[in-house]
Amino acid sequence: MKILVCVSKTPETTANINFVNNNTEFDTNGVSFIMNPYDEWYALVRALEITEANGGDVTLINVGPAANDAVIKKGLAIGAKEAVRIDAEPTSALFVAKQIAAYAKSQNFDIIFTGKESIDYNGSLVGGMIAELLSLPYISYATTLELNGNAATLNRDIEGGTEVVEVQTPFVVSAAKGMAEQRIPNMRGIMMAKKKPLAVVAAEAADDKEKVTEYKVVPKDRSIKMIDPENMKELVRMLHEESKVI
Amino acid sequence: MVLVLAEQNAGKFKKATLEVVTYGRKVADLLSCECTALVIGETDAAATLGQYGANKVLTTADAALENFDSQTYTSALGQVAEKVGAKVIIIGHNSTGKSIVGRLAARMDAGVISGAKSIPSVSNGFVVEKNVFSGKGIASFTLDTEVKIISVMGNSIQPEIIGSDVSPESVSLQIEDSKVTVKERKTVSGTVPLPEAELVVSAGRGMGGPDKWGIIEELAENIGATTACSRPVADTGWRPHHEHVGQTGVAIRPNLYFAIGISGAIQHLAGVSSSKVIVVINKDPEAPFFKNADYGIVGDLFDVVPRLNAALKEFKANNN
Ligand SMILES: Cc1cc2nc3c(=O)[nH]c(=O)nc-3n(C[C@H](O)[C@H](O)[C@H](O)COP(=O)(O)OP(=O)(O)OC[C@H]3O[C@@H](n4cnc5c(N)ncnc54)[C@H](O)[C@@H]3O)c2cc1C
Ligand SMILES: Nc1ncnc2c1ncn2[C@@H]1O[C@H](COP(=O)(O)O)[C@@H](O)[C@H]1O
């Protein structure tokens, strides 16, 4: 099995979010960055488990600047064999997907993994775009993936439940919670990662189809009303008469 | 032309679909054009989409589309979009939408916004807002491509009846065979799925164990809400995974969110802070969740929730 895992770099989950330059830019000042949790915890680990059980190798790919190497190396420390960084700012989902599809085109990967979404722009777009550009099936929000030869059975999240689907390799899959258990890199992994290849590839030209023109911090304008715990009739009345939600 | 994918569920349209049709109607009004709804599979209800503002309803009964597959659905939508000359394509931001908007954007080389939370503004370019950074920020995206694709967050708009039935027309498409086989669909029946729920009752580690959820379920039943939980609760198996809300779980924006015995960690808030009204019940007056709530009750949930259930029963009895 030859598996490609797409990883993005995102702000740490507890990061405070601020915007600068007249609210046109995300303020990275004081923000620490991590590998997107869905990519690290679920996509990468399941890919490793599959190659451990069936043979094969996991390649990581990231579209981003040199500053992303730390995140990529963490993926190598967790167990990927090699990594590729497409050297460009990831300015939109389609730009990223075009870079990854261009790289993957000649490589015959059996499975291309993405996370279900990146926790910065929450787009959930890149996986489907790669699949379309490569004319491959795409299974989104997969919570399990079992392989039997070239046949895969996956569970995927749907509204209020699960769908069970079958598909043959090659395909693209986006990984959601349930797919695997997070692995913490150990010392040996971290040492070995230093020697693993990280190829830097020039980007292809592609334009952005949409761009952010303004940001806002979500206003925290809730003014709390405390209600006497003995008086739940009052809460019911408020919910009915004041906020009209029941 | 605005094109809306109107998903049906066993011949019926859920509220979430009607929201999307209403959204399409509003975009069409802004652009002074017509709104076409595409229904996959035959259903007698198709004509009713006219009531929500579709000028035209197209149906396709292609057997290749019987089960959902992102590839065949994208192909169908792409073909219809070309046929009708769609400039804006609108889909719900649910499991279908999330699977196909990216594909469709790549197919059409179009601009795309997934999870839009507002009607576009067209006064200064075509601008759509969506939540970013897991609900901590809002970004206004400007799209200037000829074709624009939008998936709309549930509960962003209410369905409005503004027209009358239109007779559906069927379209024929060339759909290749699907490479994905759907073996089974397992859905919980009887309750509204979490992403679509308008009322949500959620509980956390303050419940102390998996065996005490009766009062939470009773509360949910009293107001017709869907149940949810915090991440540690799902991780330890007290509740099923699909109930996990937050940054790494389901992101929701119901009209009412009850947070019971949940501390209000930033990753939890990330998935629920867009709720319209938040009620927090916690015995710790310093719980961070109180900073993000509209109504707060400091008390032991095992006293407060049964009292609330009794008050709701009385309220229902008086209002019927
Ligand atoms: C990368 C990452 C992603 C995460 N993603 C998510 C996510 O998506 N969703 C999520 O929920 N969490 C997420 N978390 C975990 C999050 O940080 C918190 O640990 C979690 O939300 C805490 O759950 P809780 O509030 O149920 O439990 P606790 O923090 O243990 O809070 C329990 C609360 O119950 C109250 N309580 C106890 N007993 C009673 C009683 N008898 N009556 C009333 N109140 C009582 C306590 O005062 C306390 O406030 C994530 C963490 C990380 C690191
Ligand atoms: N810059 C990037 N480089 C590599 N993979 C990415 C990048 N951005 C997004 N992805 C992948 O696409 C998934 C979905 O991202 P998004 O469409 O941005 O929500 C992520 O979980 C990653 O697996």
XYZ file of C-alpha atoms and ligand atoms in Angstrom:
642
model
C 0.000 0.000 0.000
C 1.276 3.374 -1.007
C -0.476 6.024 1.047
C -0.355 9.804 0.873
C -1.429 11.771 3.947
C -2.180 15.473 3.491
C -1.357 17.518 6.562
C -2.006 21.158 7.265
C -0.703 23.477 9.940
C -3.273 25.173 12.166
C -3.337 27.371 15.260
C -3.295 25.440 18.514
C -6.835 24.663 19.705
C -6.806 27.041 22.695
C -5.266 29.919 20.720
C -6.862 33.316 21.051
C -7.834 34.618 17.660
C -7.181 38.252 16.699
C -7.044 40.156 13.471
C -4.796 43.007 12.363
C -4.276 45.389 9.456
C -7.740 46.825 9.592
C -9.150 43.347 10.225
C -7.860 41.959 6.944
C -5.237 39.619 8.373
C -5.055 36.900 10.981
C -2.684 37.947 13.764
C -0.138 35.153 14.208
C 1.597 37.031 16.991
C 1.826 34.816 20.058
C -0.071 31.979 18.371
C 1.547 28.560 18.458
C 0.866 26.206 15.606
C 0.219 22.476 15.489
C -0.502 19.793 12.945
C -4.228 19.886 12.207
C -5.656 17.420 14.780
C -7.702 15.406 12.269
C -4.647 14.916 10.086
C -2.390 13.920 12.958
C -4.655 11.904 15.219
C -6.794 10.123 12.672
C -5.536 10.265 9.061
C -1.850 9.735 9.731
C -2.268 7.102 12.429
C -4.761 5.042 10.408
C -2.460 5.251 7.384
C 0.415 3.947 9.510
C -1.718 1.124 10.912
C -2.698 0.086 7.392
C 0.900 -0.049 6.168
C 1.983 -1.842 9.338
C -0.611 -4.523 8.675
C -0.338 -4.759 4.892
C 3.138 -3.480 4.071
C 3.807 -0.253 2.220
C 4.758 3.286 3.050
C 3.223 6.527 4.155
C 4.240 9.792 2.511
C 3.239 13.121 4.053
C 2.451 16.143 1.958
C 2.012 19.746 2.993
C 1.517 22.864 0.937
C 3.187 25.645 2.856
C 6.281 27.713 3.565
C 9.511 26.502 5.198
C 8.087 27.457 8.591
C 5.871 24.357 8.283
C 8.811 21.967 8.433
C 8.464 21.562 12.206
C 4.928 20.260 11.820
C 5.972 17.965 8.965
C 8.837 16.569 11.048
C 6.413 15.711 13.818
C 4.541 13.592 11.276
C 7.803 11.878 10.337
C 8.519 11.287 14.028
C 5.110 9.657 14.429
C 6.080 7.238 11.681
C 5.678 8.440 8.081
C 8.542 7.345 5.835
C 9.085 10.531 3.906
C 7.580 13.938 3.300
C 7.039 16.434 0.540
C 6.472 20.122 1.027
C 5.117 22.136 -1.867
C 6.754 25.460 -1.310
C 3.955 28.048 -1.388
C 1.558 29.911 0.884
C -1.656 27.850 1.042
C -3.908 30.713 -0.012
C -7.071 28.793 -0.864
C -8.443 25.258 -0.849
C -8.389 24.892 -4.625
C -4.825 26.184 -4.812
C -3.746 23.570 -2.234
C -5.698 20.782 -3.918
C -4.192 21.569 -7.313
C -0.686 21.321 -5.874
C -1.393 18.007 -4.172
C -3.176 16.568 -7.203
C -0.300 17.590 -9.467
C 2.162 15.826 -7.187
C 0.013 12.716 -6.719
C -0.865 12.314 -10.406
C 2.244 10.369 -11.396
C 2.707 8.527 -8.113
C -0.100 5.950 -8.071
C -1.059 6.211 -4.428
C -3.554 3.576 -3.311
C -5.127 5.830 -0.711
C -4.949 9.590 -0.227
C -5.915 10.650 3.279
C -6.974 14.113 4.431
C -8.473 15.212 7.743
C -12.217 15.926 7.792
C -11.463 19.659 7.950
C -8.711 22.004 8.961
C -9.568 23.764 12.214
C -8.604 27.207 10.876
C -10.904 27.812 7.920
C -13.088 24.767 8.568
C -13.552 24.344 4.838
C -13.731 20.569 4.479
C -12.883 21.195 0.858
C -9.385 20.010 -0.050
C -10.074 16.241 -0.020
C -13.026 16.417 -2.408
C -11.115 18.763 -4.673
C -8.132 16.393 -4.912
C -10.519 13.536 -5.683
C -12.203 15.486 -8.451
C -8.917 16.619 -9.972
C -7.724 13.001 -10.036
C -11.152 11.503 -10.936
C -11.124 9.327 -7.839
C -13.903 8.317 -5.466
C -14.052 10.379 -2.254
C -15.362 9.151 1.067
C -15.810 12.043 3.465
C -15.982 12.022 7.258
C -14.902 8.396 7.524
C -14.805 7.041 11.080
C -13.466 3.570 10.204
C -11.544 2.103 7.281
C -10.922 -1.637 6.919
C -8.963 -3.041 4.007
C -9.279 -6.450 2.419
C -6.885 -6.608 -0.498
C -7.876 -3.675 -2.656
C -11.382 -3.474 -1.266
C -12.062 -1.028 1.522
C -15.079 -0.869 3.818
C -15.654 2.453 5.524
C -18.130 3.909 7.968
C -18.870 7.556 7.389
C -20.749 10.088 9.485
C -24.091 11.209 8.133
C -26.808 13.251 9.856
C -27.781 11.355 12.977
C -25.992 8.142 12.071
C -23.581 6.185 9.940
C -23.340 5.029 6.352
C -21.363 1.906 5.489
C -19.733 2.027 2.060
C -17.399 -0.107 -0.039
C -14.877 1.147 -2.531
C -11.788 -0.162 -4.331
C -8.411 1.519 -4.169
C -7.381 4.064 -5.341
C -9.569 6.577 -3.499
C -9.459 9.708 -1.360
C -10.786 9.642 2.199
C -11.250 12.330 4.849
C -10.721 11.065 8.383
C -12.950 11.926 11.340
C -12.916 10.934 14.991
C -13.011 7.190 15.562
C -10.586 6.321 12.770
C -7.608 5.753 15.098
C -6.083 6.646 18.443
C -3.618 9.507 18.691
C 0.065 8.467 18.796
C 2.642 10.474 20.693
C 6.055 10.454 18.993
C 8.781 8.816 21.095
C 12.480 9.724 21.321
C 13.476 7.132 18.744
C 10.890 8.447 16.313
C 12.103 11.995 16.800
C 15.734 10.960 16.201
C 14.832 8.930 13.114
C 12.773 11.784 11.706
C 15.916 13.841 11.379
C 17.238 11.431 8.753
C 14.021 10.975 6.810
C 13.729 12.719 3.436
C 11.729 15.952 3.262
C 11.598 17.008 -0.373
C 10.773 20.595 -1.203
C 8.972 20.975 -4.507
C 8.178 24.189 -6.364
C 4.508 25.061 -6.681
C 2.514 25.134 -9.899
C 0.835 28.347 -10.900
C -2.816 28.505 -9.838
C -4.993 31.420 -8.874
C -7.279 31.828 -5.872
C -10.984 31.783 -6.577
C -12.040 33.470 -3.363
C -10.315 35.533 -0.751
C -11.019 36.883 2.698
C -11.630 40.619 2.569
C -12.523 41.115 6.233
C -12.365 39.300 9.544
C -14.294 39.790 12.749
C -13.810 38.323 16.176
C -17.084 36.729 17.191
C -18.644 39.248 19.537
C -19.016 37.929 23.068
C -22.049 40.079 23.676
C -23.976 37.731 25.881
C -25.025 39.366 29.097
C -25.834 36.654 31.541
C -28.910 36.604 33.727
C -28.501 34.513 36.822
C -31.559 32.571 37.873
C -32.350 31.232 41.321
C -31.743 27.462 41.252
C -34.898 27.029 43.351
C -36.999 28.842 40.767
C -36.973 26.914 37.528
C -40.431 28.254 36.679
C -38.701 31.568 36.153
C -36.235 30.014 33.681
C -39.093 28.408 31.752
C -40.918 31.735 31.659
C -37.811 33.551 30.379
C -37.150 30.976 27.689
C -40.764 31.227 26.589
C -41.500 34.937 26.893
C -38.134 36.658 26.668
C -36.027 34.608 24.298
C -38.991 32.766 22.717
C -37.097 29.545 22.130
C -39.644 27.216 23.727
C -29.629 31.587 -12.643
C -29.374 30.241 -9.109
C -29.344 26.446 -8.780
C -30.236 24.768 -5.493
C -29.792 21.098 -4.672
C -33.007 20.168 -2.857
C -32.277 16.942 -1.043
C -35.177 14.677 -0.301
C -35.448 12.116 2.456
C -37.803 9.289 1.565
C -39.926 11.536 -0.611
C -40.068 14.435 1.854
C -38.164 17.664 2.266
C -36.694 18.347 5.654
C -36.669 21.811 7.084
C -32.931 21.986 6.331
C -33.693 21.598 2.609
C -36.398 24.244 2.693
C -33.909 26.601 4.326
C -31.575 26.100 1.391
C -34.341 26.764 -1.143
C -35.298 29.964 0.686
C -31.616 30.955 0.710
C -31.486 30.327 -3.062
C -34.584 32.457 -3.568
C -32.988 35.341 -1.670
C -29.787 35.127 -3.699
C -31.820 35.042 -6.912
C -33.673 38.177 -5.791
C -30.389 39.935 -5.111
C -29.128 39.029 -8.578
C -32.534 39.604 -10.216
C -32.573 36.134 -11.698
C -34.521 32.914 -11.388
C -34.037 30.091 -8.930
C -34.058 26.463 -10.052
C -34.260 23.563 -7.605
C -32.828 20.166 -8.537
C -34.395 17.134 -6.873
C -32.672 13.799 -7.184
C -35.204 10.972 -7.444
C -38.919 11.262 -8.085
C -41.176 12.575 -5.344
C -44.695 13.964 -5.267
C -43.445 16.709 -2.998
C -41.180 18.201 -5.709
C -43.808 20.717 -6.825
C -44.047 22.207 -3.334
C -40.558 23.687 -3.663
C -42.271 26.397 -5.714
C -43.865 27.583 -2.478
C -40.426 28.339 -1.086
C -39.466 30.351 -4.111
C -38.163 27.972 -6.765
C -39.246 29.248 -10.212
C -38.415 25.926 -11.738
C -38.127 22.427 -10.304
C -36.046 19.823 -12.101
C -36.041 16.148 -11.196
C -33.824 13.316 -12.280
C -34.669 9.677 -11.792
C -31.309 8.366 -12.999
C -30.715 4.970 -11.381
C -27.015 5.744 -10.971
C -27.989 8.386 -8.408
C -30.017 6.108 -6.200
C -27.345 6.032 -3.520
C -25.201 8.950 -2.538
C -21.730 9.110 -4.058
C -19.818 12.382 -4.230
C -18.559 11.627 -7.730
C -21.911 10.894 -9.384
C -23.704 13.654 -7.482
C -21.060 16.170 -8.508
C -21.384 15.035 -12.089
C -25.189 15.401 -11.945
C -25.066 18.831 -10.379
C -22.313 19.980 -12.741
C -24.305 18.864 -15.788
C -27.472 20.565 -14.607
C -25.524 23.716 -13.746
C -24.210 23.853 -17.297
C -27.643 23.153 -18.777
C -29.362 25.943 -16.866
C -26.406 28.318 -16.938
C -26.108 28.472 -13.162
C -24.096 31.361 -11.767
C -24.583 30.482 -8.116
C -24.985 26.909 -6.875
C -26.326 26.362 -3.368
C -26.225 23.222 -1.256
C -26.861 22.543 2.447
C -23.749 22.266 4.598
C -24.543 18.715 5.688
C -22.867 15.395 4.929
C -23.928 15.662 1.276
C -22.844 19.269 0.886
C -19.521 18.728 2.620
C -18.804 15.818 0.290
C -19.588 17.594 -2.942
C -18.953 21.343 -2.755
C -15.178 20.914 -3.013
C -15.526 18.448 -5.883
C -17.933 20.707 -7.710
C -15.675 23.741 -7.260
C -12.745 21.779 -8.691
C -14.862 20.506 -11.578
C -16.089 23.993 -12.467
C -12.919 25.832 -11.412
C -15.234 27.984 -9.336
C -15.030 29.991 -6.128
C -16.547 28.237 -3.148
C -17.649 29.059 0.389
C -18.459 26.120 2.590
C -20.594 26.731 5.657
C -21.903 30.198 4.796
C -23.893 31.704 7.653
C -25.469 34.680 5.937
C -27.110 35.764 2.708
C -24.462 37.217 0.360
C -24.078 40.952 0.222
C -23.747 42.222 -3.343
C -23.326 45.953 -2.773
C -19.543 45.808 -3.008
C -18.627 42.593 -4.814
C -20.148 39.229 -3.914
C -19.374 38.771 -0.222
C -20.349 35.847 1.996
C -19.673 35.395 5.716
C -18.693 32.171 7.370
C -17.379 31.128 10.758
C -13.654 30.419 10.888
C -11.242 29.228 13.560
C -13.927 26.854 14.825
C -16.394 29.577 15.620
C -13.894 31.981 17.195
C -13.916 34.304 14.183
C -16.024 35.335 11.220
C -14.520 35.864 7.784
C -16.071 37.742 4.870
C -15.045 36.035 1.655
C -15.229 37.828 -1.666
C -15.878 35.680 -4.731
C -15.373 37.031 -8.204
C -15.521 33.901 -10.321
C -18.226 33.532 -12.928
C -19.688 30.545 -11.085
C -19.940 30.636 -7.309
C -20.667 27.700 -5.037
C -22.040 28.034 -1.519
C -22.908 25.489 1.136
C -25.198 26.964 3.776
C -24.982 26.209 7.500
C -28.169 24.794 8.947
C -30.351 27.198 10.918
C -28.864 30.270 9.180
C -32.204 31.251 7.733
C -35.828 30.231 8.243
C -37.843 28.725 5.372
C -40.394 31.190 4.002
C -43.464 30.403 1.966
C -43.640 33.026 -0.748
C -44.991 31.310 -3.856
C -47.025 28.399 -5.087
C -46.425 24.931 -6.518
C -44.627 24.612 -9.843
C -44.813 21.521 -12.041
C -41.524 19.668 -11.996
C -39.727 18.883 -15.252
C -37.439 15.917 -15.560
C -33.920 16.264 -16.905
C -31.875 13.494 -18.423
C -28.230 13.282 -17.547
C -25.257 11.126 -18.455
C -24.096 9.631 -15.201
C -21.309 7.081 -15.104
C -21.697 4.128 -12.721
C -20.793 4.854 -9.143
C -17.560 3.377 -7.817
C -18.872 3.481 -4.264
C -21.366 0.932 -2.970
C -23.582 1.942 -0.091
C -24.036 -1.166 2.036
C -26.098 0.208 4.847
C -27.422 3.388 6.433
C -27.875 3.329 10.173
C -29.658 6.365 11.546
C -31.304 6.984 14.863
C -34.973 7.461 14.192
C -37.379 9.612 16.111
C -34.994 12.439 16.989
C -33.727 15.318 14.904
C -30.049 14.788 14.025
C -27.750 17.068 16.014
C -26.579 19.288 13.133
C -30.205 20.085 12.289
C -31.569 20.350 15.818
C -33.022 23.681 16.934
C -33.005 22.734 20.592
C -30.096 20.844 22.162
C -29.620 19.531 25.691
C -25.984 18.747 26.385
C -24.281 17.341 29.461
C -20.693 16.804 30.548
C -18.470 15.166 33.067
C -20.478 16.758 35.847
C -22.964 13.903 35.315
C -20.515 11.665 37.133
C -21.241 8.514 35.144
C -23.129 6.929 32.266
C -26.090 5.714 34.307
C -27.539 9.083 35.282
C -28.639 10.401 31.914
C -32.343 9.799 32.560
C -32.909 13.376 33.751
C -31.113 14.730 30.663
C -33.177 12.598 28.315
C -36.318 13.646 30.152
C -35.384 17.306 29.768
C -34.729 16.787 26.053
C -38.055 15.055 25.666
C -39.906 17.796 27.529
C -38.839 20.421 25.018
C -38.347 18.212 21.957
C -34.577 18.632 21.958
C -31.710 16.460 20.733
C -29.101 15.295 23.261
C -25.389 16.085 23.040
C -22.321 15.779 25.254
C -18.794 17.033 25.844
C -15.792 15.222 24.471
C -14.581 13.361 27.580
C -18.081 11.987 27.979
C -18.004 10.482 24.483
C -14.367 9.409 24.822
C -15.076 7.390 27.952
C -18.099 5.808 26.326
C -20.751 7.319 28.625
C -22.511 8.549 25.496
C -22.237 7.683 21.766
C -19.601 9.450 19.664
C -22.124 11.171 17.411
C -23.271 13.247 20.418
C -19.834 14.839 20.900
C -20.002 18.577 20.177
C -17.141 21.060 20.009
C -14.094 21.832 17.986
C -13.282 18.192 17.329
C -16.892 17.026 17.378
C -20.015 18.339 15.696
C -20.304 22.118 15.383
C -23.852 23.248 16.026
C -25.834 26.473 16.121
C -29.216 25.678 17.615
C -31.702 28.240 18.900
C -31.277 26.894 22.425
C -28.302 25.101 23.966
C -28.448 23.696 27.496
C -24.972 23.045 28.955
C -25.310 20.930 32.077
C -22.243 19.968 34.122
C -19.947 21.211 31.352
C -17.088 23.525 32.361
C -16.943 25.487 29.084
C -13.441 24.716 27.813
C -12.434 26.744 24.775
C -12.549 23.650 22.521
C -16.080 22.918 23.685
C -17.214 26.511 23.173
C -15.726 26.481 19.674
C -18.464 24.141 18.509
C -21.442 25.606 20.356
C -20.877 29.335 20.866
C -22.929 30.260 17.799
C -26.050 28.962 19.538
C -28.641 31.711 19.820
C -29.497 31.199 23.496
C -27.232 29.375 25.955
C -28.342 28.150 29.374
C -25.628 26.937 31.758
C -26.247 24.797 34.822
C -23.121 24.254 36.913
C -22.404 23.959 40.623
C -19.189 25.968 40.281
C -19.921 29.719 40.031
C -16.443 30.175 38.512
C -17.063 27.754 35.605
C -15.853 29.510 32.429
C -19.089 28.651 30.635
C -20.916 31.361 32.619
C -18.958 33.950 30.609
C -20.623 32.659 27.449
C -24.150 32.144 28.653
C -27.433 34.027 28.463
C -28.954 32.345 31.506
C -26.955 30.882 34.348
C -27.985 28.665 37.222
C -25.467 27.899 39.951
C -26.506 24.683 41.602
C -26.218 20.923 41.740
C -27.557 19.585 38.470
C -29.143 16.640 40.243
C -31.394 19.121 42.082
C -31.820 21.698 39.351
C -32.615 19.496 36.361
C -35.454 17.534 38.039
C -36.895 20.864 39.211
C -36.639 22.193 35.677
C -38.355 19.087 34.337
C -41.215 19.591 36.750
C -41.527 23.260 35.760
C -41.570 22.312 32.070
C -44.286 19.707 32.619
C -46.397 22.300 34.382
C -45.728 24.816 31.613
C -46.749 22.301 28.954
C -49.909 21.396 30.822
C -50.884 25.081 31.017
C -50.079 25.786 27.387
C -52.030 22.984 25.810
C -7.198 19.355 20.875
C -8.380 19.279 21.785
C -9.647 19.244 21.234
C -10.778 19.188 22.069
N -12.020 19.158 21.507
C -13.108 19.145 22.325
C -14.433 19.144 21.784
O -14.638 19.122 20.562
N -15.485 19.152 22.634
C -15.329 19.151 23.996
O -16.344 19.164 24.703
N -14.108 19.135 24.519
C -12.995 19.119 23.724
N -11.761 19.082 24.296
C -11.659 18.879 25.759
C -11.838 20.171 26.527
O -10.581 20.812 26.639
C -12.358 19.859 27.955
O -11.461 18.971 28.596
C -13.760 19.241 27.969
O -14.648 20.009 27.199
C -14.260 19.146 29.385
O -15.481 18.448 29.423
P -16.533 18.704 30.583
O -16.850 20.146 30.630
O -17.647 17.751 30.390
O -15.746 18.211 31.863
P -15.028 19.083 33.065
O -14.136 20.069 32.489
O -14.547 18.047 33.972
O -16.237 19.853 33.682
C -17.265 19.294 34.436
C -18.103 20.435 34.987
O -19.223 19.903 35.665
C -19.436 20.658 36.848
N -20.110 19.769 37.795
C -19.630 18.671 38.408
N -20.571 18.101 39.172
C -21.691 18.853 39.041
C -22.995 18.779 39.582
N -23.368 17.790 40.414
N -23.877 19.739 39.251
C -23.543 20.751 38.407
N -22.313 20.856 37.864
C -21.405 19.912 38.177
C -18.071 21.090 37.312
O -18.157 22.261 38.097
C -17.369 21.340 35.980
O -17.496 22.687 35.558
C -10.618 19.136 23.479
C -9.332 19.167 24.022
C -8.218 19.243 23.197
C -6.859 19.289 23.826
N -1.855 23.386 3.098
C -2.197 22.094 3.111
N -1.278 21.141 2.816
C -1.626 19.829 2.834
N -2.849 19.385 3.133
C -3.800 20.272 3.423
C -3.538 21.679 3.429
N -4.678 22.319 3.754
C -5.615 21.367 3.954
N -5.086 20.126 3.758
C -5.775 18.826 3.925
O -7.136 18.961 3.643
C -7.935 18.665 4.795
C -9.163 19.536 4.805
O -8.770 20.885 4.878
P -9.777 22.081 4.571
O -10.386 21.818 3.258
O -8.873 23.269 4.597
O -10.765 22.065 5.705
C -6.995 18.845 5.976
O -7.431 18.053 7.067
C -5.691 18.367 5.375
O -5.618 16.945 5.371
